[in-house]
Amino acid sequence: MCREDDSTAVMCRAALLLIVLWWSSVVGCGPKPSALLKAGATHVPAKPYENRLFIKRSPEAVYSALLAVLDENAAMVSAADADRGLLAWCDRSGLFHPLTPDRPESTTYTSRTLGSLEPSRFHGVVYACARLRAHSGGTVFRLHATRRDERPWILAYSNGDYERYIFRCLTAQLDRMRRSDGQGGAGSRGRHYTSPSQTTPLEGATAGRGAAHPSGDATDYGGLYLRHLGDVRIPPTDRIRETGLHEVYPVAVDRFWSACLDVVWQYDAVAKLDRASRIVVFSHGTALPTEADSEADAARYCNALLVVLAESRGSSATDVYLAWLPPDSLVPTAIEPPSEEMVKNIAEAVKTDAHRITAAKVAGQFYGHLSTQLFWDERWLEKLQRRRTEEAAVTR
Amino acid sequence: MKIPYRKHSFSSRAVLSLLTVVAVLGSGCAGPASPRVDRETILQAEEAAVIQLGLIEAAAHRQAAVSIVAPRLKEMLQELVDELAYVADCPIPCRVRVVNSPVIHAFALPTGDIFIYAGMLDLVENRDQLAVVLGHEVAHIKHKDGLRKVRQMLNEQEKAAVTAALLGAVVGGAASGALGGILGGVVVDPLLTVAYHQYLVGISCNVAARLAASLPQQLVLDLMRQSIGRYSQATELRADRLSLEFASAAGYDPEAGVEVMQLVEEARDRALNQQTGSR
């Protein structure tokens, strides 16, 4: 009987296996696409990317809460302007998941796992910048975050996880602050933070004003990114004035500065900022061709560090100076457009002068972005509200 | 003692009967059923892949491109898009984004994201013309032209291999901002000038080069080549026609469509002249 029981059990198992095999052959050869997507897509965005959050609190409260969040996360504040609602920082890359997968051949690649967890496989630094603006009785909080490592031509965009993490922390911190305020005192977890000074404690010994500390062997910005752009210092204003491209904008300096911050917070990194002197050092890049007569795919991403100085010229004009900080010296240098000869042999020129060419291209982009940001309302607001019939009536 | 024996005996008979049924059903259904189900699986996979790629594409564009920080402008444009999407009965919510770039360009993604460039806002002269431009993008979203384009691409190439690559790309997360062409990047100008074409290539490079380093090289090349591809003429003409219908239904003057075409044509001529003059 026992033998018969065993044989029956084996038959049952075999039958079940056959049924499963048959069923799988009927319903299709592989798993369903949704299962495929879930199974493999560890860092693929599952929901729309969002970098904007509306918070029903004042910009000052949000700013203070953000500082607290950064403090708790041991992030390094690199640039801050509390009055204008800009805060830039460097963070650990463990919380950052890139939009596209990291390349396995990189030297920084490791395939370690912690049990079932797969931590971010790259070291590197997250460069983030938040822009806060008062809107509809609250604050619009915008965040831009990218990750850099020692490879200067690599820039990773976020899949949205980092932004969501900051949003969660910020919301929780604001709740703590509200509770703390309600209890009539500031607890240690809900205390209000004030804006860091020009040289934040986290910046360490490399911060300060005066001549830049060149990193010596640097021929590109890769090392700087790994060192949190700590070698970058705010250059003296007279040096920026001497070397920088000079433009006069017919707007008050406050309006210019606000528009300038509206643009640079979206760039690759805001390295340093002096709100009193209205100087901001930022990093941005562009694609450059790498071979003559190359196809579009031969382009390579290249960075440049630029510094902007805005000075008031009366009540309705601003003097603007823009200079480039080369990677080997980090001293303000004149931005020169590439010569005709360079343009003709751009791929050759890129081999020797990539950063100089990038600086010129980024400067051009910056002026374009600034112009649109400053004057969009004059350019579009009236005409985009106007109807075609009204226009015809005016013409008649 | 007997009860279990009977149970097992009953089970054995039931199993044998079931196996017989399975064998009969299997011999009759497995053959013809598999191709039908496989095709559906591929279609589902394509749609899932396109949406996923659209999410990546939208995220890449939002991070790579510089936006204009102007809530009032965005509200005004969103209001217009909402009007058009309502009259179009568009099943996907549309969100408008303003890119701070001088290129005369607008495109839509299957996710419902519409990107309009500063160059296009400079070009149009009134709200009616803007309604036609945005109506064109709403039409692409409503009719899932991005998905159609992927299917067309798959039909033109080895279907299984490309599907596998597409799925692989999505599963691995390997897609780039250069996917605009596949997913519904639309250049409103029907005839790209040399200058404009080069400019677009430059932009594609710019976005792609930022992402390229983390992608398998061949995939990047393929995607970047696709990025300057566009919809078929028939698809564009249908979107043009629908844009006039949507604009008209929303209370805007469809005559503005003709004006927009003229403005684009003039801009194209200017770019061509500049290009010729610079040589």
Coordinates of N, CA, C and O in Angstrom, one line a residue, chain A residues 1 4-5 8 11-12 15 18-19 22 25-29 31-33 36-37 40-42 44-52 99-103 133 135 142 144-145 153-155 157-159 163 262-263 265-268 284-287 295-297 299-301 365 368-370 372-373 376 379-381 383-389 391, chain B residues 1 5 8 11-12 15-16 18-19 22 25-26 30 33-34 37-38 41 44-45 48 52 55-56 59-60 62-77 95 97-98 100 118 121-128 130 167 170-176 201 205-206 209-211 213-215 217 221 224-225 251-253 255-256 259:
Chain A
M1 N 0.8 -1.2 0.0 CA 0.0 0.0 0.0 C 0.9 1.3 0.0 O 0.6 2.2 -0.7
E4 N 2.1 1.8 -3.3 CA 1.1 2.3 -4.2 C 0.8 3.8 -3.9 O 0.7 4.6 -4.8
D5 N 0.9 4.2 -2.6 CA 0.8 5.6 -2.2 C 1.9 6.4 -2.9 O 1.6 7.5 -3.4
T8 N 1.4 6.8 -6.5 CA 0.3 7.7 -6.8 C 0.8 9.2 -6.7 O 0.5 10.1 -7.5
M11 N 2.9 10.1 -9.6 CA 2.0 10.4 -10.7 C 1.4 11.7 -10.7 O 1.3 12.4 -11.6
C12 N 0.9 12.1 -9.4 CA 0.3 13.4 -9.3 C 1.2 14.5 -9.6 O 0.9 15.5 -10.3
A15 N 1.9 14.6 -13.3 CA 0.7 15.1 -14.0 C 0.7 16.6 -13.9 O 0.4 17.4 -14.8
L18 N 3.2 18.1 -16.1 CA 2.8 18.1 -17.5 C 1.8 19.2 -17.7 O 1.9 19.9 -18.8
I19 N 0.9 19.4 -16.8 CA -0.2 20.4 -17.0 C 0.5 21.8 -17.1 O 0.2 22.6 -17.9
W22 N 2.3 22.1 -20.3 CA 1.3 22.3 -21.4 C 0.7 23.7 -21.4 O 0.6 24.4 -22.4
S25 N 3.0 26.2 -22.7 CA 3.1 26.2 -24.2 C 1.9 26.8 -24.8 O 2.0 27.4 -25.9
V26 N 0.8 26.8 -24.2 CA -0.4 27.3 -24.8 C -0.4 28.9 -24.6 O -0.7 29.6 -25.5
V27 N -0.1 29.3 -23.4 CA -0.2 30.8 -23.2 C 1.0 31.6 -23.7 O 1.0 32.8 -23.7
G28 N 2.0 30.9 -24.2 CA 3.1 31.6 -24.8 C 4.4 31.1 -24.2 O 4.5 30.4 -23.2
C29 N 5.5 31.5 -24.9 CA 6.8 30.9 -24.6 C 7.4 31.5 -23.4 O 8.2 30.9 -22.7
P31 N 7.6 34.8 -20.2 CA 6.8 35.6 -19.3 C 6.2 36.8 -19.9 O 6.6 37.2 -21.0
K32 N 5.2 37.3 -19.3 CA 4.5 38.4 -19.8 C 5.4 39.7 -19.8 O 6.2 39.8 -19.0
P33 N 5.1 40.6 -20.7 CA 6.0 41.8 -20.8 C 6.0 42.5 -19.5 O 7.1 43.0 -19.1
L36 N 8.3 40.9 -17.3 CA 9.7 41.1 -17.8 C 10.2 42.5 -17.3 O 11.3 42.6 -16.8
L37 N 9.3 43.4 -17.5 CA 9.7 44.8 -17.1 C 10.0 44.9 -15.6 O 10.9 45.5 -15.2
G40 N 13.4 42.8 -14.6 CA 14.7 43.3 -14.9 C 14.9 44.8 -14.6 O 16.0 45.3 -14.5
A41 N 13.8 45.5 -14.5 CA 13.9 47.0 -14.5 C 14.2 47.5 -13.1 O 13.3 48.0 -12.4
T42 N 15.3 47.3 -12.6 CA 15.6 47.8 -11.2 C 15.6 49.3 -11.1 O 15.1 49.8 -10.1
V44 N 14.7 51.4 -13.8 CA 13.8 52.0 -14.9 C 12.7 52.8 -14.2 O 12.1 52.3 -13.3
P45 N 12.5 54.0 -14.6 CA 11.4 54.8 -13.9 C 10.1 54.1 -14.1 O 9.7 53.8 -15.2
A46 N 9.4 53.9 -13.0 CA 8.1 53.2 -13.1 C 7.0 54.2 -13.2 O 5.9 53.9 -13.5
K47 N 7.3 55.5 -12.9 CA 6.3 56.5 -12.9 C 6.9 57.7 -13.6 O 8.2 57.8 -13.6
P48 N 6.1 58.7 -14.0 CA 6.7 59.9 -14.6 C 7.7 60.6 -13.7 O 7.5 60.7 -12.5
Y49 N 8.8 61.0 -14.4 CA 9.8 61.7 -13.6 C 9.2 63.0 -13.1 O 8.6 63.7 -13.9
E50 N 9.5 63.3 -11.9 CA 9.0 64.6 -11.3 C 10.0 65.3 -10.5 O 10.6 64.6 -9.6
N51 N 10.3 66.5 -10.8 CA 11.3 67.2 -10.0 C 10.8 68.5 -9.4 O 11.5 69.4 -9.0
R52 N 9.4 68.5 -9.3 CA 8.8 69.7 -8.8 C 7.8 69.3 -7.7 O 7.1 68.4 -7.9
L99 N 19.3 57.2 -14.8 CA 18.2 57.0 -15.7 C 18.6 55.9 -16.7 O 17.7 55.1 -17.1
T100 N 19.8 55.8 -17.1 CA 20.3 54.7 -18.0 C 21.3 53.9 -17.2 O 22.0 54.4 -16.3
P101 N 21.5 52.7 -17.5 CA 22.4 51.8 -16.7 C 23.8 52.2 -16.8 O 24.3 52.7 -17.8
D102 N 24.5 52.0 -15.7 CA 26.0 52.3 -15.7 C 26.7 51.3 -16.6 O 26.3 50.1 -16.7
R103 N 27.8 51.7 -17.1 CA 28.6 50.8 -18.0 C 29.4 49.9 -17.2 O 30.2 50.3 -16.3
R133 N 10.6 79.0 -5.1 CA 9.9 80.2 -5.4 C 8.5 80.3 -4.8 O 7.8 79.3 -4.9
H135 N 4.7 80.8 -4.6 CA 3.7 80.7 -5.7 C 2.4 80.3 -5.0 O 2.4 79.3 -4.3
R142 N 11.8 73.1 -6.8 CA 12.3 72.4 -7.9 C 13.7 71.8 -7.6 O 14.5 72.5 -7.0
H144 N 17.2 69.7 -9.3 CA 17.9 69.1 -10.4 C 19.1 68.4 -9.8 O 19.9 68.9 -9.0
A145 N 19.2 67.1 -10.2 CA 20.3 66.3 -9.6 C 21.0 65.5 -10.7 O 20.3 64.9 -11.5
W153 N 33.7 63.0 -18.9 CA 32.7 63.0 -20.0 C 31.5 62.3 -19.6 O 30.6 62.1 -20.5
I154 N 31.4 61.8 -18.4 CA 30.2 61.1 -17.9 C 29.4 62.0 -17.1 O 29.9 62.6 -16.1
L155 N 28.1 62.0 -17.4 CA 27.1 62.7 -16.5 C 25.9 61.8 -16.5 O 25.4 61.5 -17.6
Y157 N 22.0 61.2 -15.5 CA 20.7 61.8 -15.0 C 20.0 60.8 -14.1 O 20.2 59.6 -14.1
S158 N 19.1 61.4 -13.3 CA 18.4 60.6 -12.3 C 17.2 60.0 -12.9 O 16.5 60.5 -13.8
N159 N 16.8 58.8 -12.3 CA 15.6 58.2 -12.7 C 14.4 58.6 -11.9 O 13.3 58.2 -12.0
E163 N 15.1 62.4 -6.3 CA 14.2 63.5 -6.1 C 13.1 63.1 -5.1 O 12.7 63.9 -4.2
D262 N 17.7 81.4 -12.0 CA 16.7 80.5 -12.7 C 17.3 79.7 -13.8 O 16.7 78.6 -14.1
V263 N 18.3 80.2 -14.3 CA 19.0 79.4 -15.4 C 20.0 78.4 -14.8 O 20.0 77.2 -15.1
W265 N 20.6 77.0 -12.0 CA 20.2 75.9 -11.1 C 19.9 74.6 -12.0 O 20.0 73.5 -11.5
Q266 N 19.6 74.8 -13.2 CA 19.3 73.7 -14.1 C 20.6 73.1 -14.8 O 20.5 72.2 -15.5
Y267 N 21.7 73.8 -14.6 CA 22.9 73.4 -15.2 C 23.5 72.2 -14.5 O 23.0 71.7 -13.5
D268 N 24.6 71.7 -15.0 CA 25.2 70.5 -14.4 C 25.6 70.6 -12.9 O 25.4 69.6 -12.2
H284 N 28.8 73.5 -16.8 CA 27.8 73.1 -17.8 C 28.6 72.5 -19.0 O 29.8 72.8 -19.1
G285 N 27.9 71.8 -19.8 CA 28.6 71.2 -20.9 C 27.9 71.1 -22.2 O 26.7 71.6 -22.3
T286 N 28.5 70.6 -23.2 CA 27.9 70.5 -24.5 C 28.6 69.3 -25.2 O 29.6 68.8 -24.8
A287 N 28.0 68.9 -26.3 CA 28.6 67.9 -27.1 C 29.5 68.4 -28.2 O 29.3 69.5 -28.8
E295 N 29.9 61.2 -38.1 CA 28.5 61.2 -38.0 C 28.1 61.7 -36.6 O 28.9 62.0 -35.8
A296 N 26.8 61.9 -36.5 CA 26.3 62.5 -35.2 C 26.8 61.7 -34.0 O 27.0 62.3 -32.9
D297 N 27.0 60.4 -34.1 CA 27.3 59.6 -33.0 C 28.7 59.8 -32.5 O 29.1 59.2 -31.4
A299 N 30.0 62.4 -31.3 CA 30.1 63.5 -30.4 C 30.4 63.0 -28.9 O 30.1 61.9 -28.6
R300 N 31.0 63.9 -28.2 CA 31.4 63.6 -26.8 C 31.0 64.7 -25.9 O 31.2 65.9 -26.3
Y301 N 30.6 64.4 -24.8 CA 30.1 65.4 -23.8 C 31.3 66.1 -23.2 O 32.2 65.3 -22.7
Q365 N 25.3 79.5 -25.0 CA 24.0 79.0 -24.5 C 23.5 79.8 -23.3 O 22.3 80.1 -23.2
G368 N 21.9 83.0 -24.3 CA 20.6 82.7 -24.9 C 19.6 82.3 -23.8 O 18.4 82.9 -23.8
H369 N 19.9 81.5 -22.9 CA 19.0 81.1 -21.8 C 18.6 82.3 -21.0 O 17.4 82.4 -20.6
L370 N 19.6 83.1 -20.7 CA 19.4 84.2 -19.9 C 18.4 85.2 -20.5 O 17.5 85.7 -19.9
T372 N 16.1 84.7 -22.8 CA 14.8 84.2 -22.8 C 14.1 84.2 -21.4 O 13.0 84.6 -21.3
Q373 N 14.9 83.8 -20.4 CA 14.4 83.8 -19.1 C 14.1 85.3 -18.6 O 13.1 85.5 -17.9
W376 N 11.0 86.8 -21.4 CA 9.9 86.0 -22.0 C 8.6 86.7 -22.0 O 7.8 86.6 -22.9
R379 N 8.3 89.2 -24.6 CA 8.3 88.6 -26.0 C 7.0 87.9 -26.3 O 6.5 87.9 -27.4
W380 N 6.4 87.3 -25.3 CA 5.3 86.3 -25.6 C 4.0 86.6 -24.9 O 2.9 86.3 -25.4
L381 N 4.0 87.2 -23.8 CA 2.8 87.3 -22.9 C 1.6 87.9 -23.7 O 0.5 87.4 -23.7
K383 N 1.3 88.6 -26.9 CA 0.8 88.1 -28.2 C 0.2 86.7 -28.0 O -0.7 86.3 -28.8
L384 N 0.6 86.0 -27.0 CA 0.0 84.6 -26.8 C -1.4 84.7 -26.2 O -2.2 83.7 -26.1
Q385 N -1.8 85.9 -25.7 CA -3.1 86.1 -25.2 C -4.0 86.7 -26.3 O -5.3 86.7 -26.2
R386 N -3.4 87.3 -27.3 CA -4.1 88.0 -28.4 C -4.7 86.9 -29.4 O -4.1 86.0 -29.7
R387 N -6.0 87.2 -29.8 CA -6.6 86.4 -30.8 C -6.3 86.9 -32.2 O -6.0 88.1 -32.4
R388 N -6.5 86.0 -33.1 CA -6.2 86.4 -34.5 C -7.1 87.5 -35.0 O -6.7 88.3 -35.8
T389 N -8.3 87.4 -34.6 CA -9.3 88.4 -35.1 C -9.0 89.8 -34.5 O -9.1 90.8 -35.3
E391 N -6.0 90.8 -33.9 CA -4.9 91.2 -34.7 C -5.3 91.8 -36.0 O -4.8 92.9 -36.4
Chain B
M1 N -7.9 2.8 6.9 CA -6.9 2.4 5.9 C -7.4 2.4 4.5 O -6.7 2.7 3.6
Y5 N -6.7 4.7 0.6 CA -6.5 3.9 -0.6 C -7.5 4.3 -1.7 O -7.1 4.5 -2.8
H8 N -6.7 7.7 -3.0 CA -5.5 7.6 -4.0 C -6.0 7.0 -5.3 O -5.6 7.5 -6.3
S11 N -7.8 9.5 -7.0 CA -6.9 10.5 -7.6 C -6.2 10.0 -8.8 O -6.0 10.7 -9.8
S12 N -5.7 8.8 -8.7 CA -5.0 8.2 -9.8 C -5.8 8.2 -11.1 O -5.4 8.6 -12.2
V15 N -6.3 11.7 -12.3 CA -5.1 12.3 -12.9 C -5.0 11.7 -14.3 O -4.7 12.4 -15.3
L16 N -5.2 10.4 -14.4 CA -5.1 9.8 -15.8 C -6.1 10.4 -16.7 O -5.8 10.7 -17.9
L18 N -7.4 13.3 -16.5 CA -7.0 14.7 -16.8 C -5.9 14.7 -17.8 O -5.9 15.6 -18.7
L19 N -5.0 13.8 -17.7 CA -3.9 13.7 -18.6 C -4.4 13.4 -20.0 O -3.9 14.0 -21.0
V22 N -5.8 16.6 -21.3 CA -4.7 17.5 -21.6 C -4.1 17.1 -22.9 O -3.8 17.9 -23.8
L25 N -6.5 18.0 -25.7 CA -6.6 19.5 -25.9 C -5.2 20.0 -26.4 O -5.2 20.8 -27.3
G26 N -4.2 19.4 -25.8 CA -2.9 19.9 -26.2 C -2.6 19.6 -27.7 O -2.1 20.5 -28.4
A30 N -2.5 23.5 -28.9 CA -1.2 24.2 -28.7 C -0.6 24.7 -29.9 O 0.0 25.8 -30.0
A33 N -2.6 27.9 -31.2 CA -2.8 28.9 -30.2 C -1.5 29.7 -30.0 O -1.5 30.9 -29.7
S34 N -0.3 29.0 -30.1 CA 0.9 29.7 -29.7 C 1.2 31.0 -30.5 O 1.5 32.0 -30.0
V37 N -1.1 33.9 -29.5 CA -0.8 34.5 -28.2 C 0.6 35.2 -28.3 O 0.7 36.3 -27.7
D38 N 1.5 34.6 -29.0 CA 2.8 35.3 -29.1 C 2.7 36.6 -29.7 O 3.4 37.6 -29.3
T41 N 1.4 38.9 -27.3 CA 2.5 39.2 -26.3 C 3.4 40.3 -26.8 O 3.8 41.2 -26.1
Q44 N 1.7 43.6 -26.8 CA 1.7 44.2 -25.4 C 3.1 44.7 -25.1 O 3.3 45.7 -24.4
A45 N 4.1 43.9 -25.5 CA 5.4 44.3 -25.1 C 5.8 45.6 -25.8 O 6.5 46.4 -25.2
A48 N 4.1 48.4 -24.0 CA 4.7 48.6 -22.7 C 6.1 49.3 -22.9 O 6.5 50.2 -22.1
Q52 N 7.3 52.9 -21.6 CA 8.5 52.9 -20.7 C 9.6 53.8 -21.3 O 10.2 54.6 -20.7
L55 N 8.7 57.4 -20.9 CA 9.0 57.9 -19.5 C 10.5 58.3 -19.4 O 10.9 59.3 -18.9
I56 N 11.3 57.4 -20.0 CA 12.8 57.7 -20.0 C 13.1 58.9 -20.8 O 13.8 59.8 -20.4
A59 N 12.0 62.0 -19.0 CA 12.9 62.3 -17.9 C 14.2 62.9 -18.5 O 14.7 63.9 -17.9
A60 N 14.7 62.3 -19.5 CA 16.0 62.8 -20.1 C 15.8 64.2 -20.6 O 16.7 65.0 -20.4
R62 N 13.7 66.4 -19.7 CA 13.4 67.4 -18.6 C 14.7 67.7 -17.9 O 14.8 68.8 -17.3
Q63 N 15.6 66.8 -17.8 CA 16.9 67.0 -17.1 C 17.9 67.6 -18.0 O 18.8 68.4 -17.6
A64 N 17.9 67.2 -19.3 CA 19.0 67.7 -20.2 C 18.7 69.1 -20.7 O 19.6 70.0 -20.9
A65 N 17.4 69.4 -20.9 CA 17.1 70.7 -21.5 C 16.8 71.7 -20.3 O 16.4 71.3 -19.3
V66 N 17.1 72.9 -20.6 CA 16.9 74.0 -19.7 C 15.5 74.5 -19.9 O 15.1 74.8 -21.0
S67 N 14.7 74.6 -18.8 CA 13.3 75.0 -18.9 C 13.3 76.5 -18.6 O 14.2 77.1 -18.0
I68 N 12.2 77.1 -19.0 CA 11.9 78.5 -18.7 C 11.1 78.5 -17.4 O 10.1 77.9 -17.3
V69 N 11.7 79.1 -16.3 CA 11.0 79.2 -15.1 C 10.0 80.3 -15.1 O 10.3 81.5 -14.9
A70 N 8.7 80.0 -15.5 CA 7.7 81.0 -15.7 C 6.3 80.4 -15.4 O 5.7 79.9 -16.4
P71 N 5.9 80.3 -14.2 CA 4.6 79.6 -13.9 C 3.5 80.2 -14.7 O 2.6 79.5 -15.1
R72 N 3.5 81.5 -14.9 CA 2.3 82.1 -15.5 C 2.3 81.7 -17.0 O 1.2 81.4 -17.5
L73 N 3.4 81.6 -17.6 CA 3.5 81.1 -19.0 C 3.0 79.7 -19.1 O 2.2 79.3 -20.0
K74 N 3.5 78.9 -18.2 CA 3.2 77.5 -18.2 C 1.7 77.2 -18.0 O 1.0 76.4 -18.7
E75 N 1.1 78.0 -17.1 CA -0.3 77.9 -16.8 C -1.1 78.3 -18.1 O -2.1 77.6 -18.4
M76 N -0.7 79.3 -18.8 CA -1.4 79.8 -20.0 C -1.3 78.7 -21.0 O -2.3 78.4 -21.7
L77 N -0.2 78.1 -21.2 CA 0.0 77.0 -22.2 C -0.8 75.8 -21.8 O -1.4 75.1 -22.7
R95 N 0.6 67.1 -20.7 CA 1.3 68.1 -19.9 C 2.3 68.9 -20.8 O 3.0 68.2 -21.6
R97 N 5.5 71.3 -21.5 CA 6.8 71.8 -21.0 C 7.4 72.8 -21.9 O 7.4 72.6 -23.2
V98 N 8.0 73.8 -21.4 CA 8.6 74.9 -22.3 C 10.1 74.8 -22.2 O 10.7 74.8 -21.1
N100 N 13.9 76.1 -23.0 CA 14.6 77.3 -23.3 C 15.6 77.1 -24.4 O 16.8 76.9 -24.1
A118 N 11.3 77.5 -27.1 CA 11.2 78.9 -27.2 C 11.1 79.4 -28.6 O 10.4 80.4 -28.9
L121 N 7.7 79.5 -29.8 CA 6.9 80.6 -29.2 C 7.3 81.9 -29.8 O 6.4 82.8 -29.8
D122 N 8.5 82.0 -30.2 CA 8.9 83.3 -30.9 C 8.2 83.4 -32.2 O 7.9 84.4 -32.7
L123 N 8.1 82.2 -32.9 CA 7.6 82.2 -34.2 C 6.1 82.5 -34.3 O 5.7 83.3 -35.2
V124 N 5.3 81.9 -33.5 CA 3.8 82.2 -33.6 C 3.5 83.6 -33.2 O 4.2 84.2 -32.4
E125 N 2.4 84.1 -33.8 CA 2.0 85.5 -33.7 C 0.8 85.7 -32.8 O 0.6 86.8 -32.3
N126 N 0.1 84.7 -32.5 CA -1.1 84.8 -31.7 C -1.6 83.5 -31.1 O -1.0 82.4 -31.5
R127 N -2.6 83.5 -30.3 CA -3.0 82.3 -29.6 C -3.6 81.3 -30.6 O -3.5 80.1 -30.3
D128 N -4.2 81.7 -31.6 CA -4.8 80.8 -32.6 C -3.8 80.0 -33.2 O -3.9 78.8 -33.4
L130 N -0.8 79.3 -32.0 CA -0.3 78.4 -31.0 C -1.2 77.2 -30.8 O -0.8 76.1 -30.6
L167 N 12.9 45.4 -26.1 CA 12.5 44.9 -24.7 C 13.8 44.9 -23.8 O 13.7 45.3 -22.7
V170 N 14.5 48.3 -22.7 CA 13.7 48.8 -21.7 C 13.9 48.0 -20.4 O 14.1 48.7 -19.3
V171 N 14.1 46.7 -20.5 CA 14.3 46.0 -19.2 C 15.6 46.4 -18.6 O 15.7 46.5 -17.4
G172 N 16.6 46.6 -19.4 CA 17.9 47.1 -18.9 C 17.9 48.6 -18.6 O 18.8 49.1 -18.1
G173 N 16.9 49.2 -19.0 CA 16.8 50.7 -18.8 C 17.7 51.4 -19.8 O 18.0 52.6 -19.6
A174 N 18.1 50.7 -20.9 CA 19.0 51.4 -21.8 C 18.3 52.1 -22.9 O 18.0 51.5 -23.9
A175 N 17.9 53.3 -22.7 CA 17.3 54.1 -23.7 C 17.8 55.5 -23.5 O 18.3 55.8 -22.4
S176 N 17.8 56.3 -24.5 CA 18.4 57.6 -24.3 C 17.4 58.7 -24.8 O 16.4 58.5 -25.4
V201 N 20.7 67.9 -35.4 CA 21.6 66.8 -35.1 C 22.5 67.2 -33.9 O 22.8 66.4 -33.0
C205 N 22.8 65.3 -30.5 CA 24.1 64.9 -30.0 C 24.2 65.4 -28.6 O 24.7 64.6 -27.7
N206 N 23.8 66.6 -28.3 CA 24.0 67.2 -27.0 C 23.3 66.3 -26.0 O 23.8 66.0 -24.9
A209 N 24.9 62.7 -26.1 CA 26.2 62.6 -25.7 C 26.3 62.6 -24.1 O 27.1 62.0 -23.5
R210 N 25.3 63.3 -23.6 CA 25.2 63.3 -22.1 C 24.9 61.9 -21.5 O 25.2 61.6 -20.4
L211 N 24.2 61.2 -22.3 CA 23.7 59.9 -21.9 C 24.5 58.7 -22.5 O 24.5 57.6 -22.0
A213 N 27.5 57.7 -22.7 CA 28.6 57.0 -22.1 C 28.1 55.9 -21.3 O 28.8 54.9 -21.0
S214 N 26.9 55.9 -20.9 CA 26.4 54.8 -20.1 C 25.6 53.8 -20.9 O 24.9 52.9 -20.4
L215 N 25.6 53.9 -22.2 CA 24.8 53.0 -23.0 C 25.8 52.1 -23.9 O 26.9 52.5 -24.2
Q217 N 27.4 51.0 -27.1 CA 27.7 51.9 -28.1 C 26.8 51.7 -29.4 O 26.3 52.7 -29.9
L221 N 24.2 54.4 -31.3 CA 24.3 54.8 -32.7 C 23.0 54.6 -33.3 O 22.5 55.5 -34.1
M224 N 20.5 57.2 -32.0 CA 20.8 58.6 -32.5 C 20.4 58.7 -34.0 O 20.0 59.8 -34.4
R225 N 20.6 57.7 -34.8 CA 20.2 57.7 -36.1 C 18.6 57.9 -36.2 O 18.1 58.6 -37.0
G251 N -12.7 76.7 -30.5 CA -13.1 78.1 -30.7 C -12.0 79.0 -31.3 O -12.0 80.2 -31.3
Y252 N -11.0 78.4 -31.9 CA -9.9 79.1 -32.5 C -10.0 79.1 -34.0 O -10.7 78.3 -34.6
D253 N -9.4 80.1 -34.6 CA -9.5 80.3 -36.1 C -8.6 79.3 -36.8 O -7.4 79.4 -36.7
E255 N -7.9 79.2 -39.8 CA -7.0 79.9 -40.8 C -5.6 80.1 -40.3 O -4.7 80.3 -41.0
A256 N -5.5 80.1 -38.9 CA -4.2 80.3 -38.3 C -3.2 79.2 -38.7 O -2.0 79.4 -38.8
E259 N -1.3 80.2 -41.7 CA -0.3 81.2 -41.3 C 0.9 80.6 -40.7 O 2.1 81.0 -40.9

